[in-house]
PDB file of C-alpha atoms in Angstrom:
ATOM      1  CA  MET A  13     -68.899  29.834 121.165  1.00 95.00           C
ATOM      2  CA  ILE A  14     -68.366  27.604 124.237  1.00 97.00           C
ATOM      3  CA  LEU A  15     -65.237  27.418 126.102  1.00 97.00           C
ATOM      4  CA  CYS A  16     -64.565  24.059 127.657  1.00 97.00           C
ATOM      5  CA  PHE A  17     -62.069  22.769 130.324  1.00 96.00           C
ATOM      6  CA  ASP A  18     -61.185  19.198 131.196  1.00 96.00           C
ATOM      7  CA  ILE A  19     -59.112  19.455 134.317  1.00 94.00           C
ATOM      8  CA  GLY A  20     -57.086  16.332 134.879  1.00 90.00           C
ATOM      9  CA  ASN A  21     -54.389  15.295 137.303  1.00 88.00           C
ATOM     10  CA  THR A  22     -51.653  15.922 134.793  1.00 86.00           C
ATOM     11  CA  ASP A  23     -52.968  18.492 132.316  1.00 89.00           C
ATOM     12  CA  ILE A  24     -55.833  20.948 131.917  1.00 92.00           C
ATOM     13  CA  TYR A  25     -57.131  20.361 128.331  1.00 94.00           C
ATOM     14  CA  GLY A  26     -59.210  23.179 126.934  1.00 96.00           C
ATOM     15  CA  GLY A  27     -60.943  23.913 123.720  1.00 96.00           C
ATOM     16  CA  VAL A  28     -63.439  26.337 122.000  1.00 97.00           C
ATOM     17  CA  CYS A  29     -66.547  24.880 120.252  1.00 95.00           C
ATOM     18  CA  GLU A  30     -68.654  26.644 117.701  1.00 93.00           C
ATOM     19  CA  GLY A  31     -71.538  24.516 116.971  1.00 87.00           C
ATOM     20  CA  ARG A  32     -70.290  20.913 116.513  1.00 83.00           C
ATOM     21  CA  GLU A  33     -66.824  22.114 115.485  1.00 89.00           C
ATOM     22  CA  LEU A  34     -63.710  22.425 117.719  1.00 93.00           C
ATOM     23  CA  VAL A  35     -62.180  25.721 116.520  1.00 94.00           C
ATOM     24  CA  ALA A  36     -59.301  25.899 119.134  1.00 94.00           C
ATOM     25  CA  GLU A  37     -57.759  23.765 121.592  1.00 94.00           C
ATOM     26  CA  PHE A  38     -54.911  23.899 124.133  1.00 94.00           C
ATOM     27  CA  ARG A  39     -53.127  22.169 127.027  1.00 92.00           C
ATOM     28  CA  LYS A  40     -51.504  23.500 130.252  1.00 89.00           C
ATOM     29  CA  ALA A  41     -49.559  21.394 132.654  1.00 87.00           C
ATOM     30  CA  ASN A  42     -51.407  21.058 136.046  1.00 82.00           C
ATOM     31  CA  HIS A  43     -48.619  19.645 138.225  1.00 73.00           C
ATOM     32  CA  PHE A  44     -48.586  22.897 140.204  1.00 73.00           C
ATOM     33  CA  HIS A  45     -52.253  24.107 140.527  1.00 79.00           C
ATOM     34  CA  PRO A  46     -52.344  27.684 139.165  1.00 86.00           C
ATOM     35  CA  SER A  47     -54.146  30.566 141.111  1.00 92.00           C
ATOM     36  CA  ALA A  48     -57.258  31.962 139.629  1.00 94.00           C
ATOM     37  CA  ASP A  49     -55.372  35.072 138.516  1.00 96.00           C
ATOM     38  CA  GLU A  50     -52.670  33.073 136.804  1.00 94.00           C
ATOM     39  CA  PHE A  51     -55.117  30.765 135.062  1.00 94.00           C
ATOM     40  CA  GLY A  52     -57.344  33.727 134.016  1.00 95.00           C
ATOM     41  CA  VAL A  53     -54.335  35.500 132.584  1.00 96.00           C
ATOM     42  CA  PHE A  54     -53.296  32.362 130.772  1.00 94.00           C
ATOM     43  CA  VAL A  55     -56.793  31.793 129.277  1.00 95.00           C
ATOM     44  CA  ARG A  56     -57.125  35.235 127.935  1.00 96.00           C
ATOM     45  CA  GLN A  57     -53.682  35.088 126.381  1.00 96.00           C
ATOM     46  CA  ILE A  58     -54.218  31.610 124.785  1.00 95.00           C
ATOM     47  CA  LEU A  59     -57.646  32.679 123.429  1.00 96.00           C
ATOM     48  CA  SER A  60     -56.070  35.844 121.894  1.00 95.00           C
ATOM     49  CA  SER A  61     -53.249  33.684 120.333  1.00 95.00           C
ATOM     50  CA  LYS A  62     -55.970  31.449 118.808  1.00 94.00           C
ATOM     51  CA  GLY A  63     -57.961  34.399 117.429  1.00 95.00           C
ATOM     52  CA  VAL A  64     -60.882  33.820 119.759  1.00 94.00           C
ATOM     53  CA  LYS A  65     -62.557  37.060 120.889  1.00 95.00           C
ATOM     54  CA  LEU A  66     -63.768  37.055 124.387  1.00 94.00           C
ATOM     55  CA  GLU A  67     -67.049  38.626 123.457  1.00 94.00           C
ATOM     56  CA  SER A  68     -67.766  35.723 121.155  1.00 96.00           C
ATOM     57  CA  LEU A  69     -67.953  33.371 124.281  1.00 96.00           C
ATOM     58  CA  LYS A  70     -71.480  32.487 125.330  1.00 96.00           C
ATOM     59  CA  ALA A  71     -70.710  29.858 127.962  1.00 97.00           C
ATOM     60  CA  VAL A  72     -67.984  27.982 129.885  1.00 97.00           C
ATOM     61  CA  ALA A  73     -68.143  24.349 130.929  1.00 98.00           C
ATOM     62  CA  VAL A  74     -65.906  22.500 133.197  1.00 97.00           C
ATOM     63  CA  ALA A  75     -65.182  18.822 134.054  1.00 97.00           C
ATOM     64  CA  SER A  76     -62.648  18.201 136.777  1.00 95.00           C
ATOM     65  CA  VAL A  77     -61.283  15.228 138.513  1.00 92.00           C
ATOM     66  CA  VAL A  78     -59.141  17.542 140.891  1.00 92.00           C
ATOM     67  CA  PRO A  79     -61.736  19.045 143.371  1.00 91.00           C
ATOM     68  CA  ASP A  80     -59.217  21.753 144.489  1.00 89.00           C
ATOM     69  CA  CYS A  81     -59.190  23.225 140.998  1.00 93.00           C
ATOM     70  CA  ILE A  82     -62.997  23.672 140.453  1.00 94.00           C
ATOM     71  CA  GLY A  83     -63.126  26.925 142.609  1.00 94.00           C
ATOM     72  CA  MET A  84     -60.101  28.302 140.950  1.00 94.00           C
ATOM     73  CA  VAL A  85     -61.620  27.817 137.453  1.00 94.00           C
ATOM     74  CA  ARG A  86     -64.930  29.144 138.499  1.00 96.00           C
ATOM     75  CA  GLU A  87     -63.335  32.289 139.932  1.00 97.00           C
ATOM     76  CA  ALA A  88     -61.075  32.842 136.841  1.00 96.00           C
ATOM     77  CA  ALA A  89     -64.121  32.421 134.438  1.00 97.00           C
ATOM     78  CA  ARG A  90     -66.145  35.041 136.455  1.00 97.00           C
ATOM     79  CA  SER A  91     -63.318  37.470 136.888  1.00 96.00           C
ATOM     80  CA  TYR A  92     -61.597  37.287 133.509  1.00 96.00           C
ATOM     81  CA  LEU A  93     -64.476  36.230 131.103  1.00 96.00           C
ATOM     82  CA  GLY A  94     -67.557  37.529 132.941  1.00 96.00           C
ATOM     83  CA  ILE A  95     -69.160  34.139 132.697  1.00 97.00           C
ATOM     84  CA  ASP A  96     -70.548  31.938 135.426  1.00 96.00           C
ATOM     85  CA  PRO A  97     -69.378  28.466 134.293  1.00 97.00           C
ATOM     86  CA  LEU A  98     -71.332  25.224 134.111  1.00 97.00           C
ATOM     87  CA  ILE A  99     -69.538  22.678 136.454  1.00 97.00           C
ATOM     88  CA  LEU A 100     -70.363  19.069 135.321  1.00 97.00           C
ATOM     89  CA  LYS A 101     -71.507  17.332 138.579  1.00 91.00           C
ATOM     90  CA  ALA A 102     -74.397  15.517 140.146  1.00 84.00           C
ATOM     91  CA  GLY A 103     -77.682  17.356 139.390  1.00 87.00           C
ATOM     92  CA  VAL A 104     -76.577  18.657 135.909  1.00 95.00           C
ATOM     93  CA  LYS A 105     -78.677  17.425 132.959  1.00 96.00           C
ATOM     94  CA  THR A 106     -76.658  14.778 130.985  1.00 96.00           C
ATOM     95  CA  GLY A 107     -79.127  12.787 129.031  1.00 96.00           C
ATOM     96  CA  LEU A 108     -77.801   9.685 130.641  1.00 97.00           C
ATOM     97  CA  LYS A 109     -79.237   7.172 133.067  1.00 97.00           C
ATOM     98  CA  ILE A 110     -76.474   6.473 135.596  1.00 97.00           C
ATOM     99  CA  ARG A 111     -76.837   2.829 136.675  1.00 97.00           C
ATOM    100  CA  THR A 112     -74.073   2.611 139.294  1.00 96.00           C
ATOM    101  CA  ASN A 113     -74.284   2.092 143.082  1.00 97.00           C
ATOM    102  CA  ASN A 114     -73.233   5.668 143.732  1.00 95.00           C
ATOM    103  CA  PRO A 115     -73.800   7.946 140.755  1.00 94.00           C
ATOM    104  CA  SER A 116     -72.183  10.949 142.421  1.00 92.00           C
ATOM    105  CA  GLU A 117     -68.744   9.401 142.530  1.00 94.00           C
ATOM    106  CA  VAL A 118     -68.466   8.893 138.743  1.00 96.00           C
ATOM    107  CA  GLY A 119     -65.776  11.196 137.367  1.00 94.00           C
ATOM    108  CA  ALA A 120     -66.995  14.298 135.424  1.00 96.00           C
ATOM    109  CA  ASP A 121     -64.581  13.527 132.691  1.00 96.00           C
ATOM    110  CA  ARG A 122     -66.105  10.031 132.209  1.00 97.00           C
ATOM    111  CA  ILE A 123     -69.688  11.548 132.166  1.00 97.00           C
ATOM    112  CA  ALA A 124     -68.549  14.135 129.588  1.00 98.00           C
ATOM    113  CA  ASN A 125     -67.118  11.364 127.427  1.00 98.00           C
ATOM    114  CA  ALA A 126     -70.276   9.289 127.804  1.00 98.00           C
ATOM    115  CA  ILE A 127     -72.382  12.348 126.780  1.00 98.00           C
ATOM    116  CA  ALA A 128     -70.384  12.708 123.645  1.00 98.00           C
ATOM    117  CA  ALA A 129     -70.424   8.926 122.902  1.00 99.00           C
ATOM    118  CA  VAL A 130     -74.201   9.052 122.989  1.00 98.00           C
ATOM    119  CA  GLU A 131     -74.396  11.976 120.631  1.00 97.00           C
ATOM    120  CA  LEU A 132     -71.874  10.578 118.087  1.00 98.00           C
ATOM    121  CA  TYR A 133     -73.164   6.991 118.122  1.00 98.00           C
ATOM    122  CA  PRO A 134     -76.950   7.100 118.882  1.00 98.00           C
ATOM    123  CA  ALA A 135     -78.821   3.859 119.659  1.00 97.00           C
ATOM    124  CA  MET A 136     -75.691   1.822 119.917  1.00 98.00           C
ATOM    125  CA  ASP A 137     -73.818  -0.004 122.637  1.00 98.00           C
ATOM    126  CA  ARG A 138     -70.506   1.885 123.382  1.00 99.00           C
ATOM    127  CA  ILE A 139     -67.385   1.496 125.323  1.00 99.00           C
ATOM    128  CA  VAL A 140     -65.224   4.557 125.854  1.00 99.00           C
ATOM    129  CA  VAL A 141     -61.517   3.988 126.453  1.00 98.00           C
ATOM    130  CA  ASP A 142     -59.952   7.169 127.928  1.00 98.00           C
ATOM    131  CA  MET A 143     -56.113   6.855 128.134  1.00 96.00           C
ATOM    132  CA  GLY A 144     -54.654   9.530 130.358  1.00 93.00           C
ATOM    133  CA  THR A 145     -53.065   9.521 133.750  1.00 92.00           C
ATOM    134  CA  ALA A 146     -55.473   6.746 134.423  1.00 95.00           C
ATOM    135  CA  THR A 147     -56.960   4.509 131.685  1.00 97.00           C
ATOM    136  CA  THR A 148     -60.665   4.270 132.123  1.00 98.00           C
ATOM    137  CA  PHE A 149     -63.339   2.268 130.392  1.00 98.00           C
ATOM    138  CA  CYS A 150     -66.984   3.184 130.432  1.00 98.00           C
ATOM    139  CA  ALA A 151     -69.923   1.131 129.235  1.00 99.00           C
ATOM    140  CA  ILE A 152     -72.981   2.870 127.919  1.00 99.00           C
ATOM    141  CA  ASN A 153     -75.816   0.738 126.372  1.00 98.00           C
ATOM    142  CA  GLN A 154     -78.264   1.395 123.517  1.00 98.00           C
ATOM    143  CA  LYS A 155     -80.781   2.921 126.058  1.00 98.00           C
ATOM    144  CA  ASP A 156     -78.159   5.589 127.055  1.00 98.00           C
ATOM    145  CA  GLU A 157     -77.699   4.005 130.405  1.00 98.00           C
ATOM    146  CA  TYR A 158     -74.187   4.384 131.978  1.00 98.00           C
ATOM    147  CA  LEU A 159     -73.571   0.976 133.310  1.00 98.00           C
ATOM    148  CA  GLY A 160     -70.188   1.430 135.007  1.00 98.00           C
ATOM    149  CA  GLY A 161     -66.684   0.773 134.040  1.00 97.00           C
ATOM    150  CA  VAL A 162     -63.027  -0.012 134.882  1.00 98.00           C
ATOM    151  CA  ILE A 163     -60.211   2.196 136.148  1.00 98.00           C
ATOM    152  CA  CYS A 164     -56.485   1.270 135.585  1.00 97.00           C
ATOM    153  CA  ALA A 165     -53.113   2.918 135.838  1.00 97.00           C
ATOM    154  CA  GLY A 166     -52.231   4.803 132.627  1.00 96.00           C
ATOM    155  CA  MET A 167     -49.173   4.207 130.571  1.00 97.00           C
ATOM    156  CA  GLY A 168     -47.373   7.285 131.910  1.00 95.00           C
ATOM    157  CA  LEU A 169     -48.133   6.438 135.468  1.00 96.00           C
ATOM    158  CA  SER A 170     -47.019   2.867 135.028  1.00 97.00           C
ATOM    159  CA  MET A 171     -43.705   4.112 133.656  1.00 97.00           C
ATOM    160  CA  LYS A 172     -43.259   6.486 136.527  1.00 96.00           C
ATOM    161  CA  ALA A 173     -43.951   3.753 138.958  1.00 97.00           C
ATOM    162  CA  LEU A 174     -41.253   1.600 137.312  1.00 97.00           C
ATOM    163  CA  ALA A 175     -38.659   4.432 137.309  1.00 97.00           C
ATOM    164  CA  GLN A 176     -39.496   5.606 140.894  1.00 97.00           C
ATOM    165  CA  ASN A 177     -39.506   2.266 142.561  1.00 98.00           C
ATOM    166  CA  THR A 178     -36.513   0.485 140.925  1.00 97.00           C
ATOM    167  CA  ALA A 179     -32.744   1.250 141.047  1.00 96.00           C
ATOM    168  CA  LYS A 180     -31.861   0.943 137.453  1.00 96.00           C
ATOM    169  CA  LEU A 181     -34.969   1.390 135.287  1.00 97.00           C
ATOM    170  CA  PRO A 182     -35.099   4.764 133.664  1.00 97.00           C
ATOM    171  CA  TYR A 183     -37.870   7.118 132.481  1.00 97.00           C
ATOM    172  CA  VAL A 184     -38.547   6.534 128.873  1.00 98.00           C
ATOM    173  CA  ASP A 185     -40.480   8.153 126.047  1.00 97.00           C
ATOM    174  CA  LEU A 186     -43.832   6.574 125.353  1.00 97.00           C
ATOM    175  CA  VAL A 187     -43.860   5.098 121.766  1.00 97.00           C
ATOM    176  CA  ARG A 188     -45.736   2.793 119.504  1.00 96.00           C
ATOM    177  CA  PRO A 189     -43.150  -0.054 118.982  1.00 96.00           C
ATOM    178  CA  GLY A 190     -42.850  -2.096 115.846  1.00 93.00           C
ATOM    179  CA  ASN A 191     -41.970  -5.344 117.725  1.00 95.00           C
ATOM    180  CA  CYS A 192     -42.499  -6.760 121.136  1.00 97.00           C
ATOM    181  CA  LEU A 193     -38.880  -8.113 121.634  1.00 98.00           C
ATOM    182  CA  GLY A 194     -36.826  -5.387 123.104  1.00 97.00           C
ATOM    183  CA  LYS A 195     -33.026  -5.267 122.557  1.00 97.00           C
ATOM    184  CA  THR A 196     -32.288  -2.814 125.092  1.00 98.00           C
ATOM    185  CA  THR A 197     -33.553  -1.757 128.528  1.00 98.00           C
ATOM    186  CA  VAL A 198     -35.224   1.309 127.146  1.00 98.00           C
ATOM    187  CA  GLU A 199     -36.862  -0.760 124.323  1.00 98.00           C
ATOM    188  CA  SER A 200     -37.946  -3.370 126.718  1.00 98.00           C
ATOM    189  CA  ILE A 201     -39.684  -0.761 129.007  1.00 98.00           C
ATOM    190  CA  GLN A 202     -41.332   0.901 125.947  1.00 98.00           C
ATOM    191  CA  ASN A 203     -42.458  -2.349 124.532  1.00 98.00           C
ATOM    192  CA  GLY A 204     -43.792  -3.585 127.890  1.00 98.00           C
ATOM    193  CA  LEU A 205     -45.799  -0.328 128.440  1.00 98.00           C
ATOM    194  CA  TYR A 206     -47.327  -0.544 125.027  1.00 98.00           C
ATOM    195  CA  PHE A 207     -48.127  -4.196 124.708  1.00 98.00           C
ATOM    196  CA  SER A 208     -49.301  -4.562 128.293  1.00 98.00           C
ATOM    197  CA  HIS A 209     -51.645  -1.797 127.710  1.00 97.00           C
ATOM    198  CA  LEU A 210     -52.837  -3.353 124.355  1.00 97.00           C
ATOM    199  CA  GLY A 211     -53.520  -6.609 126.231  1.00 98.00           C
ATOM    200  CA  LEU A 212     -55.307  -4.732 128.914  1.00 98.00           C
ATOM    201  CA  ILE A 213     -57.615  -3.024 126.442  1.00 97.00           C
ATOM    202  CA  ARG A 214     -58.297  -6.264 124.530  1.00 97.00           C
ATOM    203  CA  GLU A 215     -59.160  -8.138 127.834  1.00 98.00           C
ATOM    204  CA  VAL A 216     -61.350  -5.428 129.363  1.00 98.00           C
ATOM    205  CA  VAL A 217     -63.253  -4.789 126.097  1.00 97.00           C
ATOM    206  CA  GLY A 218     -63.832  -8.377 125.699  1.00 97.00           C
ATOM    207  CA  ARG A 219     -65.303  -8.860 129.231  1.00 97.00           C
ATOM    208  CA  LEU A 220     -67.290  -5.729 129.102  1.00 97.00           C
ATOM    209  CA  LYS A 221     -68.865  -6.914 125.873  1.00 97.00           C
ATOM    210  CA  GLU A 222     -70.089  -9.986 127.545  1.00 97.00           C
ATOM    211  CA  GLU A 223     -70.923  -8.576 130.989  1.00 97.00           C
ATOM    212  CA  ALA A 224     -72.547  -5.181 129.892  1.00 97.00           C
ATOM    213  CA  PHE A 225     -73.870  -5.969 126.458  1.00 97.00           C
ATOM    214  CA  GLU A 226     -74.710  -9.740 126.444  1.00 93.00           C
ATOM    215  CA  GLY A 227     -72.272 -10.381 123.746  1.00 91.00           C
ATOM    216  CA  ARG A 228     -73.489  -7.655 121.328  1.00 95.00           C
ATOM    217  CA  GLU A 229     -70.621  -5.863 119.491  1.00 96.00           C
ATOM    218  CA  PRO A 230     -70.119  -2.246 120.832  1.00 98.00           C
ATOM    219  CA  VAL A 231     -68.483   0.632 119.250  1.00 98.00           C
ATOM    220  CA  VAL A 232     -65.133   1.224 121.029  1.00 98.00           C
ATOM    221  CA  ILE A 233     -64.084   4.837 121.216  1.00 98.00           C
ATOM    222  CA  GLY A 234     -60.507   5.775 121.976  1.00 98.00           C
ATOM    223  CA  THR A 235     -59.771   9.159 123.481  1.00 98.00           C
ATOM    224  CA  GLY A 236     -57.315  10.890 125.806  1.00 94.00           C
ATOM    225  CA  GLY A 237     -53.564  11.759 125.521  1.00 92.00           C
ATOM    226  CA  HIS A 238     -52.218   8.293 124.958  1.00 95.00           C
ATOM    227  CA  ALA A 239     -55.002   6.994 122.736  1.00 96.00           C
ATOM    228  CA  GLY A 240     -53.199   8.087 119.588  1.00 95.00           C
ATOM    229  CA  PHE A 241     -50.641   5.263 120.050  1.00 96.00           C
ATOM    230  CA  PHE A 242     -53.471   2.783 119.613  1.00 96.00           C
ATOM    231  CA  ARG A 243     -55.496   4.506 116.945  1.00 92.00           C
ATOM    232  CA  GLU A 244     -54.391   1.928 114.172  1.00 89.00           C
ATOM    233  CA  GLU A 245     -55.242  -1.058 116.395  1.00 90.00           C
ATOM    234  CA  SER A 246     -58.283  -3.006 115.233  1.00 92.00           C
ATOM    235  CA  LEU A 247     -59.494  -2.956 118.947  1.00 93.00           C
ATOM    236  CA  LEU A 248     -60.735   0.654 118.502  1.00 96.00           C
ATOM    237  CA  SER A 249     -63.735   1.467 116.334  1.00 96.00           C
ATOM    238  CA  ALA A 250     -63.026   5.159 116.469  1.00 97.00           C
ATOM    239  CA  TYR A 251     -60.481   7.584 117.744  1.00 97.00           C
ATOM    240  CA  VAL A 252     -61.962  10.825 118.869  1.00 97.00           C
ATOM    241  CA  PRO A 253     -59.223  12.900 120.760  1.00 96.00           C
ATOM    242  CA  ASP A 254     -61.526  15.686 121.705  1.00 96.00           C
ATOM    243  CA  LEU A 255     -64.452  13.511 123.004  1.00 98.00           C
ATOM    244  CA  VAL A 256     -64.487  15.180 126.414  1.00 97.00           C
ATOM    245  CA  LEU A 257     -64.768  18.705 124.961  1.00 98.00           C
ATOM    246  CA  ARG A 258     -67.656  17.476 122.690  1.00 97.00           C
ATOM    247  CA  GLY A 259     -69.456  16.131 125.746  1.00 98.00           C
ATOM    248  CA  LEU A 260     -68.974  19.352 127.703  1.00 98.00           C
ATOM    249  CA  CYS A 261     -70.352  21.463 124.758  1.00 97.00           C
ATOM    250  CA  ARG A 262     -73.419  19.103 124.571  1.00 97.00           C
ATOM    251  CA  ALA A 263     -73.822  19.396 128.398  1.00 97.00           C
ATOM    252  CA  VAL A 264     -74.055  23.257 127.945  1.00 97.00           C
ATOM    253  CA  GLU A 265     -76.841  22.770 125.339  1.00 95.00           C
ATOM    254  CA  LEU A 266     -78.705  20.294 127.663  1.00 96.00           C
ATOM    255  CA  ASN A 267     -78.634  22.789 130.486  1.00 96.00           C
ATOM    256  CA  SER A 268     -79.118  25.989 128.548  1.00 88.00           C
ATOM    257  CA  THR A 269     -82.143  28.229 129.568  1.00 68.00           C
ATOM    258  CA  LEU A 270     -81.913  30.261 126.345  1.00 52.00           C
TER     259      LEU A 270
END
């Protein structure tokens, strides 16, 4: 079994893969970065609650967009699991050809998503739309070349910006509304967040299709904490909520010396 961690700005998303199957998953808020001991205790407790035996773990993989957390997770894995984790970063085998101006600056979560997209949809053009704190778009062509992408504020971050920078607009729950026309302030904000993001996805996917794939039709994969709101929209070809964990598991295989 492989234990994987996707360390984001808002949450730490974790899971255990056995072969190609995700057998356990969990989330932990990452607003206040835990210490190695706190995180190690949490991981052992959550694995126990999921019925995962520590001795069954063969590897640990980490993708982090929070540099300060990498050392913490590495220390926790070594001290509490007895495993030196694979940190997804420059120099790690990915099976991708990174065609950006500065490959080392591409986020580890985006690389993990791309690794999984290549495995799930071989010999195809792909766009990964990851909707978390940020909403990111990644273009990977049929040759498994990572061509670049787009980074935007996510739905939650947009809502937070409205609430924190205005006098009367409140925090709201994120929802998938039935109509665009809001009848209350809360409805208007909720609808604005959803439909502006829907328009964002449509526009960016359309432009990437022309710029990256010369008009060819790519598979569009939705993932991330907010992607579920859009899973029924025709813009998405597939909804794969655990895409980043699948990519980390594959990264372990690509870098295995066994």
